[in-house]
PDB file of C-alpha atoms in Angstrom:
ATOM      1  CA  GLU A  13      25.334  -9.482  25.215  1.00 61.00           C
ATOM      2  CA  THR A  14      23.586  -6.938  27.179  1.00 64.00           C
ATOM      3  CA  THR A  15      26.209  -4.804  28.908  1.00 79.00           C
ATOM      4  CA  LEU A  16      25.250  -3.574  32.682  1.00 81.00           C
ATOM      5  CA  ALA A  17      24.543  -0.133  32.018  1.00 86.00           C
ATOM      6  CA  GLU A  18      22.096  -1.402  29.140  1.00 85.00           C
ATOM      7  CA  VAL A  19      20.292  -3.183  32.042  1.00 82.00           C
ATOM      8  CA  ARG A  20      20.546  -0.162  34.082  1.00 88.00           C
ATOM      9  CA  ASN A  21      18.878   2.085  31.238  1.00 90.00           C
ATOM     10  CA  LEU A  22      15.831  -0.569  30.224  1.00 88.00           C
ATOM     11  CA  TYR A  23      15.055  -1.046  34.290  1.00 88.00           C
ATOM     12  CA  ASP A  24      15.430   3.011  34.496  1.00 93.00           C
ATOM     13  CA  LEU A  25      13.266   3.198  31.356  1.00 94.00           C
ATOM     14  CA  ARG A  26      10.478   0.610  32.534  1.00 93.00           C
ATOM     15  CA  GLY A  27      10.256   2.003  35.827  1.00 95.00           C
ATOM     16  CA  ALA A  28       9.201   5.429  34.734  1.00 97.00           C
ATOM     17  CA  ILE A  29       7.321   3.955  32.532  1.00 98.00           C
ATOM     18  CA  PHE A  30       5.462   1.859  35.051  1.00 98.00           C
ATOM     19  CA  ALA A  31       5.573   4.590  37.888  1.00 98.00           C
ATOM     20  CA  MET A  32       3.431   6.851  35.829  1.00 98.00           C
ATOM     21  CA  ALA A  33       1.087   4.073  34.515  1.00 98.00           C
ATOM     22  CA  CYS A  34       0.529   3.479  38.354  1.00 98.00           C
ATOM     23  CA  ALA A  35      -0.285   7.096  38.842  1.00 98.00           C
ATOM     24  CA  SER A  36      -2.934   7.228  35.990  1.00 98.00           C
ATOM     25  CA  ALA A  37      -4.474   3.915  37.097  1.00 98.00           C
ATOM     26  CA  ALA A  38      -4.838   4.999  41.070  1.00 98.00           C
ATOM     27  CA  ARG A  39      -6.408   7.976  39.107  1.00 98.00           C
ATOM     28  CA  ARG A  40      -8.503   6.575  37.017  1.00 98.00           C
ATOM     29  CA  VAL A  41      -9.878   4.418  40.023  1.00 98.00           C
ATOM     30  CA  GLY A  42     -10.386   7.662  41.640  1.00 98.00           C
ATOM     31  CA  GLU A  43     -12.702   8.641  38.635  1.00 98.00           C
ATOM     32  CA  GLY A  44     -14.497   5.572  38.698  1.00 98.00           C
ATOM     33  CA  ALA A  45     -13.101   4.628  35.462  1.00 98.00           C
ATOM     34  CA  GLU A  46     -11.650   1.028  36.266  1.00 98.00           C
ATOM     35  CA  PRO A  47     -14.503   0.032  38.126  1.00 97.00           C
ATOM     36  CA  LYS A  48     -13.224  -4.115  38.260  1.00 98.00           C
ATOM     37  CA  LEU A  49      -9.201  -3.165  38.764  1.00 98.00           C
ATOM     38  CA  VAL A  50      -8.824  -3.236  42.353  1.00 98.00           C
ATOM     39  CA  ARG A  51     -10.745  -6.625  42.607  1.00 98.00           C
ATOM     40  CA  ALA A  52      -8.630  -7.956  39.875  1.00 98.00           C
ATOM     41  CA  LEU A  53      -5.340  -6.716  41.314  1.00 98.00           C
ATOM     42  CA  GLU A  54      -6.282  -8.179  44.549  1.00 98.00           C
ATOM     43  CA  ALA A  55      -6.942 -12.064  43.170  1.00 98.00           C
ATOM     44  CA  ASN A  56      -3.882 -11.705  41.103  1.00 98.00           C
ATOM     45  CA  LEU A  57      -1.969 -11.339  44.560  1.00 98.00           C
ATOM     46  CA  ASP A  58      -4.005 -14.230  46.087  1.00 98.00           C
ATOM     47  CA  ARG A  59      -3.121 -16.613  43.199  1.00 98.00           C
ATOM     48  CA  MET A  60       0.437 -15.089  43.617  1.00 97.00           C
ATOM     49  CA  ARG A  61       0.791 -15.942  47.009  1.00 97.00           C
ATOM     50  CA  THR A  62      -0.524 -19.266  46.478  1.00 98.00           C
ATOM     51  CA  ALA A  63       1.922 -19.872  43.608  1.00 96.00           C
ATOM     52  CA  HIS A  64       5.028 -18.646  46.567  1.00 94.00           C
ATOM     53  CA  GLN A  65       3.172 -21.118  48.639  1.00 96.00           C
ATOM     54  CA  LYS A  66       3.458 -23.914  45.785  1.00 96.00           C
ATOM     55  CA  ASP A  67       6.657 -23.021  45.403  1.00 91.00           C
ATOM     56  CA  ASP A  68       5.798 -22.567  41.435  1.00 92.00           C
ATOM     57  CA  VAL A  69       8.254 -19.770  40.109  1.00 86.00           C
ATOM     58  CA  GLU A  70       6.792 -20.115  36.463  1.00 88.00           C
ATOM     59  CA  ARG A  71       3.368 -19.632  37.880  1.00 94.00           C
ATOM     60  CA  TYR A  72       4.483 -17.231  39.916  1.00 92.00           C
ATOM     61  CA  TYR A  73       6.043 -15.183  36.651  1.00 86.00           C
ATOM     62  CA  ALA A  74       3.294 -15.469  34.566  1.00 91.00           C
ATOM     63  CA  LEU A  75       0.777 -13.782  37.246  1.00 95.00           C
ATOM     64  CA  ASN A  76       3.511 -11.247  37.509  1.00 92.00           C
ATOM     65  CA  ILE A  77       3.345 -10.550  34.350  1.00 90.00           C
ATOM     66  CA  GLU A  78      -0.337 -10.209  33.921  1.00 96.00           C
ATOM     67  CA  PHE A  79      -0.097  -7.889  37.348  1.00 97.00           C
ATOM     68  CA  HIS A  80       1.824  -5.518  35.585  1.00 96.00           C
ATOM     69  CA  ASP A  81      -0.256  -5.491  32.383  1.00 96.00           C
ATOM     70  CA  MET A  82      -3.535  -5.124  34.210  1.00 98.00           C
ATOM     71  CA  LEU A  83      -1.930  -1.772  35.779  1.00 98.00           C
ATOM     72  CA  MET A  84      -0.632  -0.769  32.319  1.00 98.00           C
ATOM     73  CA  GLU A  85      -3.844  -1.338  30.973  1.00 98.00           C
ATOM     74  CA  ALA A  86      -5.695   0.173  33.217  1.00 98.00           C
ATOM     75  CA  ALA A  87      -3.513   3.478  32.253  1.00 98.00           C
ATOM     76  CA  GLY A  88      -5.493   3.986  29.574  1.00 98.00           C
ATOM     77  CA  ASN A  89      -2.439   5.242  27.375  1.00 98.00           C
ATOM     78  CA  PRO A  90      -2.133   2.845  24.805  1.00 97.00           C
ATOM     79  CA  LYS A  91       1.154   4.133  23.547  1.00 97.00           C
ATOM     80  CA  ALA A  92       2.595   3.870  26.764  1.00 97.00           C
ATOM     81  CA  LYS A  93       1.858   0.198  26.525  1.00 97.00           C
ATOM     82  CA  THR A  94       3.544  -0.560  23.500  1.00 97.00           C
ATOM     83  CA  ILE A  95       6.696   0.769  24.652  1.00 96.00           C
ATOM     84  CA  TYR A  96       6.207  -0.675  27.461  1.00 95.00           C
ATOM     85  CA  ASP A  97       5.821  -4.060  26.430  1.00 93.00           C
ATOM     86  CA  ASN A  98       8.443  -4.035  24.056  1.00 92.00           C
ATOM     87  CA  LEU A  99      10.866  -2.842  26.935  1.00 90.00           C
ATOM     88  CA  VAL A 100       9.886  -6.108  28.767  1.00 85.00           C
ATOM     89  CA  ARG A 101      10.506  -8.215  25.893  1.00 85.00           C
ATOM     90  CA  GLU A 102      14.298  -6.890  26.043  1.00 83.00           C
ATOM     91  CA  MET A 103      14.341  -7.533  30.035  1.00 80.00           C
ATOM     92  CA  HIS A 104      12.625 -10.914  29.708  1.00 73.00           C
ATOM     93  CA  LEU A 105      15.990 -13.055  29.623  1.00 66.00           C
ATOM     94  CA  PHE A 106      17.316 -11.568  32.512  1.00 63.00           C
ATOM     95  CA  ARG A 107      14.140 -11.010  34.288  1.00 55.00           C
ATOM     96  CA  ARG A 108      13.459 -14.401  34.697  1.00 56.00           C
ATOM     97  CA  ARG A 109      16.857 -14.891  36.251  1.00 58.00           C
ATOM     98  CA  GLY A 110      16.172 -12.057  39.008  1.00 53.00           C
ATOM     99  CA  LEU A 111      12.569 -13.688  40.064  1.00 48.00           C
ATOM    100  CA  SER A 112      14.483 -17.856  39.869  1.00 49.00           C
ATOM    101  CA  ILE A 113      15.334 -17.077  44.347  1.00 52.00           C
ATOM    102  CA  ALA A 114      12.152 -17.734  46.381  1.00 50.00           C
ATOM    103  CA  THR A 115      13.028 -14.716  49.097  1.00 57.00           C
ATOM    104  CA  ASN A 116      12.976 -12.474  46.322  1.00 83.00           C
ATOM    105  CA  ILE A 117       9.343 -13.660  45.294  1.00 88.00           C
ATOM    106  CA  ALA A 118       8.102 -12.954  48.785  1.00 89.00           C
ATOM    107  CA  ARG A 119       9.460  -9.389  48.763  1.00 91.00           C
ATOM    108  CA  SER A 120       8.005  -9.154  45.190  1.00 92.00           C
ATOM    109  CA  ILE A 121       4.879  -9.851  46.217  1.00 96.00           C
ATOM    110  CA  ALA A 122       4.856  -7.099  49.215  1.00 96.00           C
ATOM    111  CA  GLU A 123       6.070  -4.791  46.982  1.00 97.00           C
ATOM    112  CA  HIS A 124       2.795  -5.558  44.391  1.00 98.00           C
ATOM    113  CA  GLU A 125       0.490  -5.268  48.192  1.00 98.00           C
ATOM    114  CA  GLU A 126       2.100  -1.630  48.058  1.00 98.00           C
ATOM    115  CA  ILE A 127       0.855  -0.632  44.552  1.00 98.00           C
ATOM    116  CA  THR A 128      -2.405  -2.145  45.334  1.00 98.00           C
ATOM    117  CA  ALA A 129      -3.197  -0.368  48.551  1.00 98.00           C
ATOM    118  CA  ALA A 130      -2.200   2.521  46.739  1.00 98.00           C
ATOM    119  CA  VAL A 131      -4.228   2.152  43.682  1.00 98.00           C
ATOM    120  CA  ALA A 132      -6.994   1.375  45.948  1.00 98.00           C
ATOM    121  CA  SER A 133      -6.808   4.122  47.267  1.00 98.00           C
ATOM    122  CA  ALA A 134      -6.825   6.004  44.681  1.00 98.00           C
ATOM    123  CA  GLU A 135      -3.667   8.110  45.740  1.00 98.00           C
ATOM    124  CA  PRO A 136      -1.543   8.755  42.503  1.00 98.00           C
ATOM    125  CA  GLU A 137       1.448   9.919  44.147  1.00 98.00           C
ATOM    126  CA  GLY A 138       1.555   6.530  46.317  1.00 98.00           C
ATOM    127  CA  ALA A 139       0.978   4.846  43.315  1.00 98.00           C
ATOM    128  CA  ARG A 140       4.074   5.953  41.670  1.00 98.00           C
ATOM    129  CA  ARG A 141       6.111   5.976  44.596  1.00 98.00           C
ATOM    130  CA  ALA A 142       5.519   2.155  45.216  1.00 98.00           C
ATOM    131  CA  ALA A 143       6.208   1.269  41.296  1.00 98.00           C
ATOM    132  CA  GLU A 144       9.432   3.146  41.400  1.00 96.00           C
ATOM    133  CA  ARG A 145      10.515   1.403  44.562  1.00 94.00           C
ATOM    134  CA  HIS A 146       9.212  -2.294  43.397  1.00 94.00           C
ATOM    135  CA  ILE A 147      11.330  -1.388  39.741  1.00 91.00           C
ATOM    136  CA  THR A 148      14.133  -0.044  41.989  1.00 91.00           C
ATOM    137  CA  SER A 149      14.529  -3.114  44.183  1.00 90.00           C
ATOM    138  CA  GLY A 150      14.015  -5.639  41.392  1.00 85.00           C
ATOM    139  CA  PHE A 151      17.148  -3.900  39.804  1.00 84.00           C
ATOM    140  CA  ALA A 152      18.814  -4.302  43.140  1.00 86.00           C
ATOM    141  CA  ARG A 153      17.513  -7.742  43.401  1.00 81.00           C
ATOM    142  CA  TYR A 154      19.276  -8.544  39.799  1.00 78.00           C
ATOM    143  CA  MET A 155      22.214  -7.101  40.566  1.00 81.00           C
ATOM    144  CA  ASN A 156      22.290  -9.481  43.605  1.00 81.00           C
ATOM    145  CA  ILE A 157      22.127 -12.527  42.375  1.00 75.00           C
ATOM    146  CA  LEU A 158      24.644 -11.569  39.493  1.00 75.00           C
ATOM    147  CA  GLU A 159      26.888 -10.610  42.367  1.00 77.00           C
ATOM    148  CA  THR A 160      26.525 -13.770  43.666  1.00 76.00           C
ATOM    149  CA  ASN A 161      26.751 -15.507  40.713  1.00 72.00           C
ATOM    150  CA  ASP A 162      30.159 -13.935  40.248  1.00 74.00           C
ATOM    151  CA  ALA A 163      31.360 -15.220  43.814  1.00 75.00           C
ATOM    152  CA  ALA A 164      30.303 -18.571  42.863  1.00 72.00           C
ATOM    153  CA  GLY A 165      31.914 -18.823  39.773  1.00 66.00           C
ATOM    154  CA  ALA A 166      29.395 -19.310  37.572  1.00 53.00           C
TER     155      ALA A 166
END
């Protein structure tokens, strides 16, 4: 059983790596090294909105992973992506619970839009901040669900 401290540590670590990757991706967009990234992120966002409208959580979950993967790839840092992928594997089980409530998905999509906008504008610091907010609020959503389940006696 993963303790709460371990969960927080995993979120912190994943957040730091993802924020760094989003900053790198934004910088690389500005340098012209990732000419297809922004369009790919926007297409993913469109599919996410559709999945949310149809209440298709499984589809949303797959698209969410794809969104993060595209940014990790675009950072051009294979070592960081390997570490990130290992963290995600470890977090997979409890993250799924965190995404299973529709209101969370709406919030998560809005955060993805902020990240995409900063990357599209080639703003590394804006991308970093948006990514950090996204991971931090993901942890808050997870905590919220734990507390709700505790209160319900789950």
